[in-house]
Amino acid sequence: MRSGSWLLFLSLLLSAPAAARQPPGGPSLRTRTLVAPARPGEVPPLALLVAVGVPTLLQLEAPLPLSTPRLPVGEARIRLVPLSPSSWILLPSTPLAEGEQVPLTLEVGPGAEPLRFTLATRRGEADVRVRVVRAEPSPEDAAAQALALHLLATPPSRVMLAQPRAAALDPGHSRARLESVLWMGPRFFATTSVRDGQKRAPPWRLVQVRLRAILADGSLLEWPARLFTGTSGAKRRRHVFTGLLPESASHLELALDGADTPDDFQPLPREEETLP
């Protein structure tokens, strides 16, 4: 199919309601907005789901700098069709193997960290449009930081606003425990502890917490929470992360990422919910 035909197909998909973006027999097509990490080199790459027969539109929005996309040398299964200096269409010609991840790097020039992505194929899902935006500062940032640091300094037994739940992040090495979730209107503060599981294994390190919510139009918004790390004990380190649920957003989920191990999303409980 020619590039012009892909553009027509893509425009028809984007104009359809979110609930209707599932071709017969094909994957569920998602529209996502990703907030770029402040330090891309210190966190796992952002994942993009691609599928044969589905064009994926990748857009960088100002004030993100203009970038040059790079695939691995010799990678011929995925075409990069430029639409503008800040947007491209990704066209896979063959499916990627299960579990395979193809790196895509957006280089922004000397002295600046590139944005890093991984392209993968997942049965039943594909991204039809991915907008990448920069985080906007919030006037509440200073107050949120002060409260997060206060929670870190508070003994765990003094802050217990939800029943704890344990979640395996790296089986056999580390476990994370959600100690409490404090909701203050649309903003939340979650306290998590991570402990090491094996004596001789290197400690698992939490480097990023990603949040995901469904917006009113059915699209997905994904953004990094503000993460604060306290002092560590012999086998345990405590973290507090905070975020602001956008207006009209629902189904808030979180993913706890290690340095090279992005986590799957799981629901973050609200005040009225009980953690199992």
mmCIF file of C-alpha atoms in Angstrom:
data_model
loop_
_atom_site.group_PDB
_atom_site.id
_atom_site.type_symbol
_atom_site.label_atom_id
_atom_site.label_comp_id
_atom_site.label_asym_id
_atom_site.label_seq_id
_atom_site.Cartn_x
_atom_site.Cartn_y
_atom_site.Cartn_z
ATOM 1 C CA MET A 1 0.000 0.000 0.000
ATOM 2 C CA ARG A 2 1.343 3.448 -0.883
ATOM 3 C CA SER A 3 2.028 6.112 1.735
ATOM 4 C CA GLY A 4 -0.914 8.174 0.537
ATOM 5 C CA SER A 5 -3.254 5.222 1.039
ATOM 6 C CA TRP A 6 -1.876 4.720 4.553
ATOM 7 C CA LEU A 7 -2.538 8.382 5.314
ATOM 8 C CA LEU A 8 -6.150 8.044 4.160
ATOM 9 C CA PHE A 9 -6.604 4.891 6.230
ATOM 10 C CA LEU A 10 -5.052 6.572 9.255
ATOM 11 C CA SER A 11 -7.259 9.662 8.948
ATOM 12 C CA LEU A 12 -10.364 7.465 8.838
ATOM 13 C CA LEU A 13 -9.249 5.588 11.952
ATOM 14 C CA LEU A 14 -8.520 8.761 13.892
ATOM 15 C CA SER A 15 -11.874 10.290 12.989
ATOM 16 C CA ALA A 16 -13.788 7.257 14.279
ATOM 17 C CA PRO A 17 -14.991 7.072 17.899
ATOM 18 C CA ALA A 18 -12.534 5.362 20.240
ATOM 19 C CA ALA A 19 -14.939 2.511 20.944
ATOM 20 C CA ALA A 20 -15.223 1.767 17.216
ATOM 21 C CA ARG A 21 -11.491 1.569 16.474
ATOM 22 C CA GLN A 22 -11.312 -2.180 16.093
ATOM 23 C CA PRO A 23 -11.305 -3.524 12.539
ATOM 24 C CA PRO A 24 -13.090 -6.887 12.102
ATOM 25 C CA GLY A 25 -10.634 -9.625 13.011
ATOM 26 C CA GLY A 26 -7.918 -7.102 13.809
ATOM 27 C CA PRO A 27 -6.371 -5.726 16.998
ATOM 28 C CA SER A 28 -7.941 -3.125 19.242
ATOM 29 C CA LEU A 29 -6.515 0.226 18.128
ATOM 30 C CA ARG A 30 -5.413 2.682 20.810
ATOM 31 C CA THR A 31 -4.811 6.413 20.863
ATOM 32 C CA ARG A 32 -2.248 7.386 23.512
ATOM 33 C CA THR A 33 -0.580 10.498 24.887
ATOM 34 C CA LEU A 34 2.811 9.907 26.482
ATOM 35 C CA VAL A 35 4.528 12.458 28.707
ATOM 36 C CA ALA A 36 8.262 12.352 27.968
ATOM 37 C CA PRO A 37 10.495 11.547 30.948
ATOM 38 C CA ALA A 38 12.688 14.351 32.247
ATOM 39 C CA ARG A 39 15.817 12.122 32.058
ATOM 40 C CA PRO A 40 15.208 9.566 29.287
ATOM 41 C CA GLY A 41 18.564 7.857 29.772
ATOM 42 C CA GLU A 42 17.794 6.872 33.370
ATOM 43 C CA VAL A 43 14.478 5.076 32.807
ATOM 44 C CA PRO A 44 13.314 2.212 30.556
ATOM 45 C CA PRO A 45 12.296 3.161 26.996
ATOM 46 C CA LEU A 46 8.665 3.956 26.258
ATOM 47 C CA ALA A 47 6.842 1.075 24.543
ATOM 48 C CA LEU A 48 4.942 1.390 21.260
ATOM 49 C CA LEU A 49 2.727 -1.446 20.015
ATOM 50 C CA VAL A 50 2.826 -1.925 16.240
ATOM 51 C CA ALA A 51 1.008 -4.383 13.989
ATOM 52 C CA VAL A 52 1.123 -5.358 10.338
ATOM 53 C CA GLY A 53 -1.643 -3.572 8.434
ATOM 54 C CA VAL A 54 -1.955 -0.800 11.028
ATOM 55 C CA PRO A 55 -0.092 2.490 10.480
ATOM 56 C CA THR A 56 1.108 4.030 13.739
ATOM 57 C CA LEU A 57 1.374 7.826 13.822
ATOM 58 C CA LEU A 58 4.105 9.065 16.189
ATOM 59 C CA GLN A 59 4.003 12.799 16.944
ATOM 60 C CA LEU A 60 6.305 15.001 19.017
ATOM 61 C CA GLU A 61 4.582 18.150 20.197
ATOM 62 C CA ALA A 62 6.284 21.496 20.863
ATOM 63 C CA PRO A 63 8.222 22.505 22.882
ATOM 64 C CA LEU A 64 9.911 19.104 22.470
ATOM 65 C CA PRO A 65 12.877 19.582 20.118
ATOM 66 C CA LEU A 66 12.940 18.358 16.528
ATOM 67 C CA SER A 67 14.452 14.890 16.363
ATOM 68 C CA THR A 68 15.887 12.343 13.957
ATOM 69 C CA PRO A 69 14.470 8.801 14.289
ATOM 70 C CA ARG A 70 16.923 5.879 14.190
ATOM 71 C CA LEU A 71 16.206 2.162 13.904
ATOM 72 C CA PRO A 72 18.932 -0.491 14.289
ATOM 73 C CA VAL A 73 21.219 -0.823 11.282
ATOM 74 C CA GLY A 74 19.780 -3.381 8.865
ATOM 75 C CA GLU A 75 16.257 -3.306 10.356
ATOM 76 C CA ALA A 76 14.081 -3.601 7.227
ATOM 77 C CA ARG A 77 10.809 -4.870 8.722
ATOM 78 C CA ILE A 78 9.615 -1.418 9.798
ATOM 79 C CA ARG A 79 9.329 1.602 7.512
ATOM 80 C CA LEU A 80 9.595 5.138 8.878
ATOM 81 C CA VAL A 81 7.577 7.532 6.718
ATOM 82 C CA PRO A 82 8.229 11.192 7.656
ATOM 83 C CA LEU A 83 5.209 13.496 7.629
ATOM 84 C CA SER A 84 6.913 16.540 9.148
ATOM 85 C CA PRO A 85 10.086 17.261 11.148
ATOM 86 C CA SER A 86 8.260 16.049 14.265
ATOM 87 C CA SER A 87 5.905 13.280 13.080
ATOM 88 C CA TRP A 88 6.319 9.905 11.407
ATOM 89 C CA ILE A 89 4.268 6.887 10.383
ATOM 90 C CA LEU A 90 5.554 3.458 11.455
ATOM 91 C CA LEU A 91 4.704 0.686 8.977
ATOM 92 C CA PRO A 92 5.666 -2.895 9.959
ATOM 93 C CA SER A 93 5.860 -5.314 7.026
ATOM 94 C CA THR A 94 6.097 -8.488 9.146
ATOM 95 C CA PRO A 95 5.037 -9.194 12.733
ATOM 96 C CA LEU A 96 7.693 -9.039 15.412
ATOM 97 C CA ALA A 97 8.339 -12.234 17.336
ATOM 98 C CA GLU A 98 6.622 -12.657 20.693
ATOM 99 C CA GLY A 99 8.663 -10.842 23.305
ATOM 100 C CA GLU A 100 10.884 -9.144 20.712
ATOM 101 C CA GLN A 101 11.585 -5.438 21.166
ATOM 102 C CA VAL A 102 13.054 -3.263 18.419
ATOM 103 C CA PRO A 103 14.699 -0.054 19.702
ATOM 104 C CA LEU A 104 13.700 3.256 18.139
ATOM 105 C CA THR A 105 15.742 6.310 19.117
ATOM 106 C CA LEU A 106 14.845 9.942 18.503
ATOM 107 C CA GLU A 107 18.134 11.818 18.473
ATOM 108 C CA VAL A 108 17.946 15.523 19.280
ATOM 109 C CA GLY A 109 21.539 16.598 18.717
ATOM 110 C CA PRO A 110 24.778 16.927 20.710
ATOM 111 C CA GLY A 111 24.478 17.428 24.453
ATOM 112 C CA ALA A 112 20.832 16.354 24.708
ATOM 113 C CA GLU A 113 19.481 12.984 25.808
ATOM 114 C CA PRO A 114 17.603 11.137 23.038
ATOM 115 C CA LEU A 115 14.076 9.855 23.522
ATOM 116 C CA ARG A 116 14.073 6.060 23.553
ATOM 117 C CA PHE A 117 11.259 3.741 22.486
ATOM 118 C CA THR A 118 10.819 0.029 21.943
ATOM 119 C CA LEU A 119 8.579 -1.339 19.202
ATOM 120 C CA ALA A 120 6.760 -4.563 19.984
ATOM 121 C CA THR A 121 3.842 -6.625 18.683
ATOM 122 C CA ARG A 122 1.165 -7.711 21.138
ATOM 123 C CA ARG A 123 -1.793 -9.850 20.192
ATOM 124 C CA GLY A 124 -5.067 -7.922 20.288
ATOM 125 C CA GLU A 125 -3.595 -4.400 20.681
ATOM 126 C CA ALA A 126 -1.922 -1.804 18.476
ATOM 127 C CA ASP A 127 -1.218 1.923 18.705
ATOM 128 C CA VAL A 128 -2.767 3.955 15.923
ATOM 129 C CA ARG A 129 -1.656 7.348 17.225
ATOM 130 C CA VAL A 130 0.905 8.236 19.897
ATOM 131 C CA ARG A 131 1.441 11.851 20.934
ATOM 132 C CA VAL A 132 4.573 12.596 22.955
ATOM 133 C CA VAL A 133 4.362 15.765 25.042
ATOM 134 C CA ARG A 134 6.464 17.461 27.703
ATOM 135 C CA ALA A 135 5.371 17.571 31.341
ATOM 136 C CA GLU A 136 3.866 20.874 32.401
ATOM 137 C CA PRO A 137 4.925 22.218 35.812
ATOM 138 C CA SER A 138 2.187 22.393 38.417
ATOM 139 C CA PRO A 139 1.782 25.230 40.944
ATOM 140 C CA GLU A 140 1.310 22.501 43.567
ATOM 141 C CA ASP A 141 4.759 20.959 42.988
ATOM 142 C CA ALA A 142 6.448 22.572 46.003
ATOM 143 C CA ALA A 143 3.636 21.626 48.390
ATOM 144 C CA ALA A 144 3.478 18.097 46.963
ATOM 145 C CA GLN A 145 7.217 17.658 47.479
ATOM 146 C CA ALA A 146 6.993 18.843 51.092
ATOM 147 C CA LEU A 147 4.195 16.368 51.889
ATOM 148 C CA ALA A 148 5.961 13.497 50.096
ATOM 149 C CA LEU A 149 9.139 14.086 52.115
ATOM 150 C CA HIS A 150 7.060 14.229 55.305
ATOM 151 C CA LEU A 151 5.494 10.846 54.477
ATOM 152 C CA LEU A 152 8.938 9.378 53.873
ATOM 153 C CA ALA A 153 10.042 10.559 57.317
ATOM 154 C CA THR A 154 6.943 9.096 58.998
ATOM 155 C CA PRO A 155 7.202 5.532 60.390
ATOM 156 C CA PRO A 156 5.192 3.084 58.248
ATOM 157 C CA SER A 157 2.892 2.191 61.144
ATOM 158 C CA ARG A 158 1.761 5.829 61.390
ATOM 159 C CA VAL A 159 0.532 6.019 57.766
ATOM 160 C CA MET A 160 -1.843 3.183 56.972
ATOM 161 C CA LEU A 161 -4.694 4.512 54.864
ATOM 162 C CA ALA A 162 -5.234 1.337 52.877
ATOM 163 C CA GLN A 163 -4.620 -2.323 53.540
ATOM 164 C CA PRO A 164 -1.189 -3.245 52.139
ATOM 165 C CA ARG A 165 -0.735 -5.366 49.044
ATOM 166 C CA ALA A 166 2.452 -7.142 47.986
ATOM 167 C CA ALA A 167 3.367 -7.234 44.292
ATOM 168 C CA ALA A 168 6.283 -9.185 42.801
ATOM 169 C CA LEU A 169 8.371 -6.951 40.562
ATOM 170 C CA ASP A 170 11.358 -9.164 39.863
ATOM 171 C CA PRO A 171 10.485 -12.668 41.068
ATOM 172 C CA GLY A 172 13.128 -14.096 43.375
ATOM 173 C CA HIS A 173 14.968 -10.813 43.750
ATOM 174 C CA SER A 174 12.698 -8.044 45.045
ATOM 175 C CA ARG A 175 9.166 -7.395 46.203
ATOM 176 C CA ALA A 176 7.257 -4.146 46.406
ATOM 177 C CA ARG A 177 4.626 -3.465 49.009
ATOM 178 C CA LEU A 178 2.076 -0.704 48.666
ATOM 179 C CA GLU A 179 1.873 0.581 52.230
ATOM 180 C CA SER A 180 -0.640 3.403 51.887
ATOM 181 C CA VAL A 181 -2.494 5.625 49.433
ATOM 182 C CA LEU A 182 -3.527 9.121 50.463
ATOM 183 C CA TRP A 183 -6.024 10.900 48.185
ATOM 184 C CA MET A 184 -6.405 14.687 48.463
ATOM 185 C CA GLY A 185 -8.986 15.539 45.839
ATOM 186 C CA PRO A 186 -7.534 14.583 42.444
ATOM 187 C CA ARG A 187 -3.978 14.273 43.847
ATOM 188 C CA PHE A 188 -2.665 11.155 45.538
ATOM 189 C CA PHE A 189 0.410 10.159 47.535
ATOM 190 C CA ALA A 190 1.383 6.481 47.581
ATOM 191 C CA THR A 191 4.008 4.992 49.903
ATOM 192 C CA THR A 192 5.793 1.889 48.638
ATOM 193 C CA SER A 193 8.595 -0.221 50.101
ATOM 194 C CA VAL A 194 10.908 -2.441 48.095
ATOM 195 C CA ARG A 195 12.941 -5.209 49.693
ATOM 196 C CA ASP A 196 15.685 -7.424 48.302
ATOM 197 C CA GLY A 197 14.980 -11.122 48.019
ATOM 198 C CA GLN A 198 18.364 -12.766 47.466
ATOM 199 C CA LYS A 199 21.556 -12.133 49.418
ATOM 200 C CA ARG A 200 24.001 -12.274 46.519
ATOM 201 C CA ALA A 201 21.780 -10.786 43.806
ATOM 202 C CA PRO A 202 22.138 -7.091 42.972
ATOM 203 C CA PRO A 203 19.323 -5.048 44.569
ATOM 204 C CA TRP A 204 16.331 -4.240 42.414
ATOM 205 C CA ARG A 205 16.123 -0.465 42.015
ATOM 206 C CA LEU A 206 12.900 1.475 41.436
ATOM 207 C CA VAL A 207 13.700 4.287 38.989
ATOM 208 C CA GLN A 208 10.293 5.377 37.688
ATOM 209 C CA VAL A 209 6.580 5.115 38.373
ATOM 210 C CA ARG A 210 4.370 5.485 35.317
ATOM 211 C CA LEU A 211 0.680 6.354 35.563
ATOM 212 C CA ARG A 212 -2.051 5.588 33.043
ATOM 213 C CA ALA A 213 -5.640 6.816 32.893
ATOM 214 C CA ILE A 214 -8.513 6.738 30.419
ATOM 215 C CA LEU A 215 -9.686 10.156 29.247
ATOM 216 C CA ALA A 216 -13.284 11.084 28.434
ATOM 217 C CA ASP A 217 -12.769 10.437 24.695
ATOM 218 C CA GLY A 218 -11.524 6.902 25.371
ATOM 219 C CA SER A 219 -7.861 7.641 24.690
ATOM 220 C CA LEU A 220 -5.056 6.760 27.093
ATOM 221 C CA LEU A 221 -2.846 9.244 28.923
ATOM 222 C CA GLU A 222 0.461 7.974 30.332
ATOM 223 C CA TRP A 223 2.792 10.105 32.432
ATOM 224 C CA PRO A 224 5.537 9.690 35.062
ATOM 225 C CA ALA A 225 4.691 10.280 38.709
ATOM 226 C CA ARG A 226 7.000 12.366 40.886
ATOM 227 C CA LEU A 227 9.135 9.851 42.748
ATOM 228 C CA PHE A 228 10.856 10.488 46.087
ATOM 229 C CA THR A 229 13.204 7.934 47.634
ATOM 230 C CA GLY A 230 14.020 7.717 51.319
ATOM 231 C CA THR A 231 16.982 6.223 53.118
ATOM 232 C CA SER A 232 17.395 2.481 52.808
ATOM 233 C CA GLY A 233 17.753 -0.074 55.561
ATOM 234 C CA ALA A 234 19.524 -3.402 55.424
ATOM 235 C CA LYS A 235 17.051 -4.939 52.984
ATOM 236 C CA ARG A 236 14.324 -2.367 52.394
ATOM 237 C CA ARG A 237 13.977 1.021 50.737
ATOM 238 C CA ARG A 238 10.890 3.245 50.955
ATOM 239 C CA HIS A 239 9.524 5.463 48.195
ATOM 240 C CA VAL A 240 6.694 7.965 47.923
ATOM 241 C CA PHE A 241 5.263 8.859 44.538
ATOM 242 C CA THR A 242 2.609 11.419 43.777
ATOM 243 C CA GLY A 243 0.465 12.337 40.811
ATOM 244 C CA LEU A 244 -2.555 14.360 39.793
ATOM 245 C CA LEU A 245 -5.522 12.624 38.186
ATOM 246 C CA PRO A 246 -6.600 14.768 35.198
ATOM 247 C CA GLU A 247 -10.137 16.087 35.074
ATOM 248 C CA SER A 248 -12.630 13.570 33.621
ATOM 249 C CA ALA A 249 -9.977 10.803 33.705
ATOM 250 C CA SER A 250 -10.780 7.393 35.167
ATOM 251 C CA HIS A 251 -9.294 3.934 35.803
ATOM 252 C CA LEU A 252 -5.969 5.126 37.167
ATOM 253 C CA GLU A 253 -3.219 2.493 36.920
ATOM 254 C CA LEU A 254 0.466 2.431 37.801
ATOM 255 C CA ALA A 255 3.602 0.631 36.638
ATOM 256 C CA LEU A 256 6.745 0.389 38.796
ATOM 257 C CA ASP A 257 9.824 0.367 36.558
ATOM 258 C CA GLY A 258 13.307 -0.841 37.354
ATOM 259 C CA ALA A 259 16.386 0.395 35.550
ATOM 260 C CA ASP A 260 15.947 -2.108 32.696
ATOM 261 C CA THR A 261 12.663 -3.786 33.606
ATOM 262 C CA PRO A 262 9.475 -1.884 32.759
ATOM 263 C CA ASP A 263 6.518 -3.105 34.794
ATOM 264 C CA ASP A 264 2.979 -3.968 33.703
ATOM 265 C CA PHE A 265 0.196 -1.573 34.661
ATOM 266 C CA GLN A 266 -1.988 -2.430 37.652
ATOM 267 C CA PRO A 267 -4.886 -0.492 39.218
ATOM 268 C CA LEU A 268 -4.183 2.062 41.935
ATOM 269 C CA PRO A 269 -6.966 1.806 44.532
ATOM 270 C CA ARG A 270 -9.102 4.760 45.478
ATOM 271 C CA GLU A 271 -10.027 5.619 49.079
ATOM 272 C CA GLU A 272 -13.282 3.698 49.003
ATOM 273 C CA GLU A 273 -11.644 0.557 47.575
ATOM 274 C CA THR A 274 -10.075 -2.199 49.631
ATOM 275 C CA LEU A 275 -6.709 -3.653 48.668
ATOM 276 C CA PRO A 276 -6.726 -7.465 48.621
#
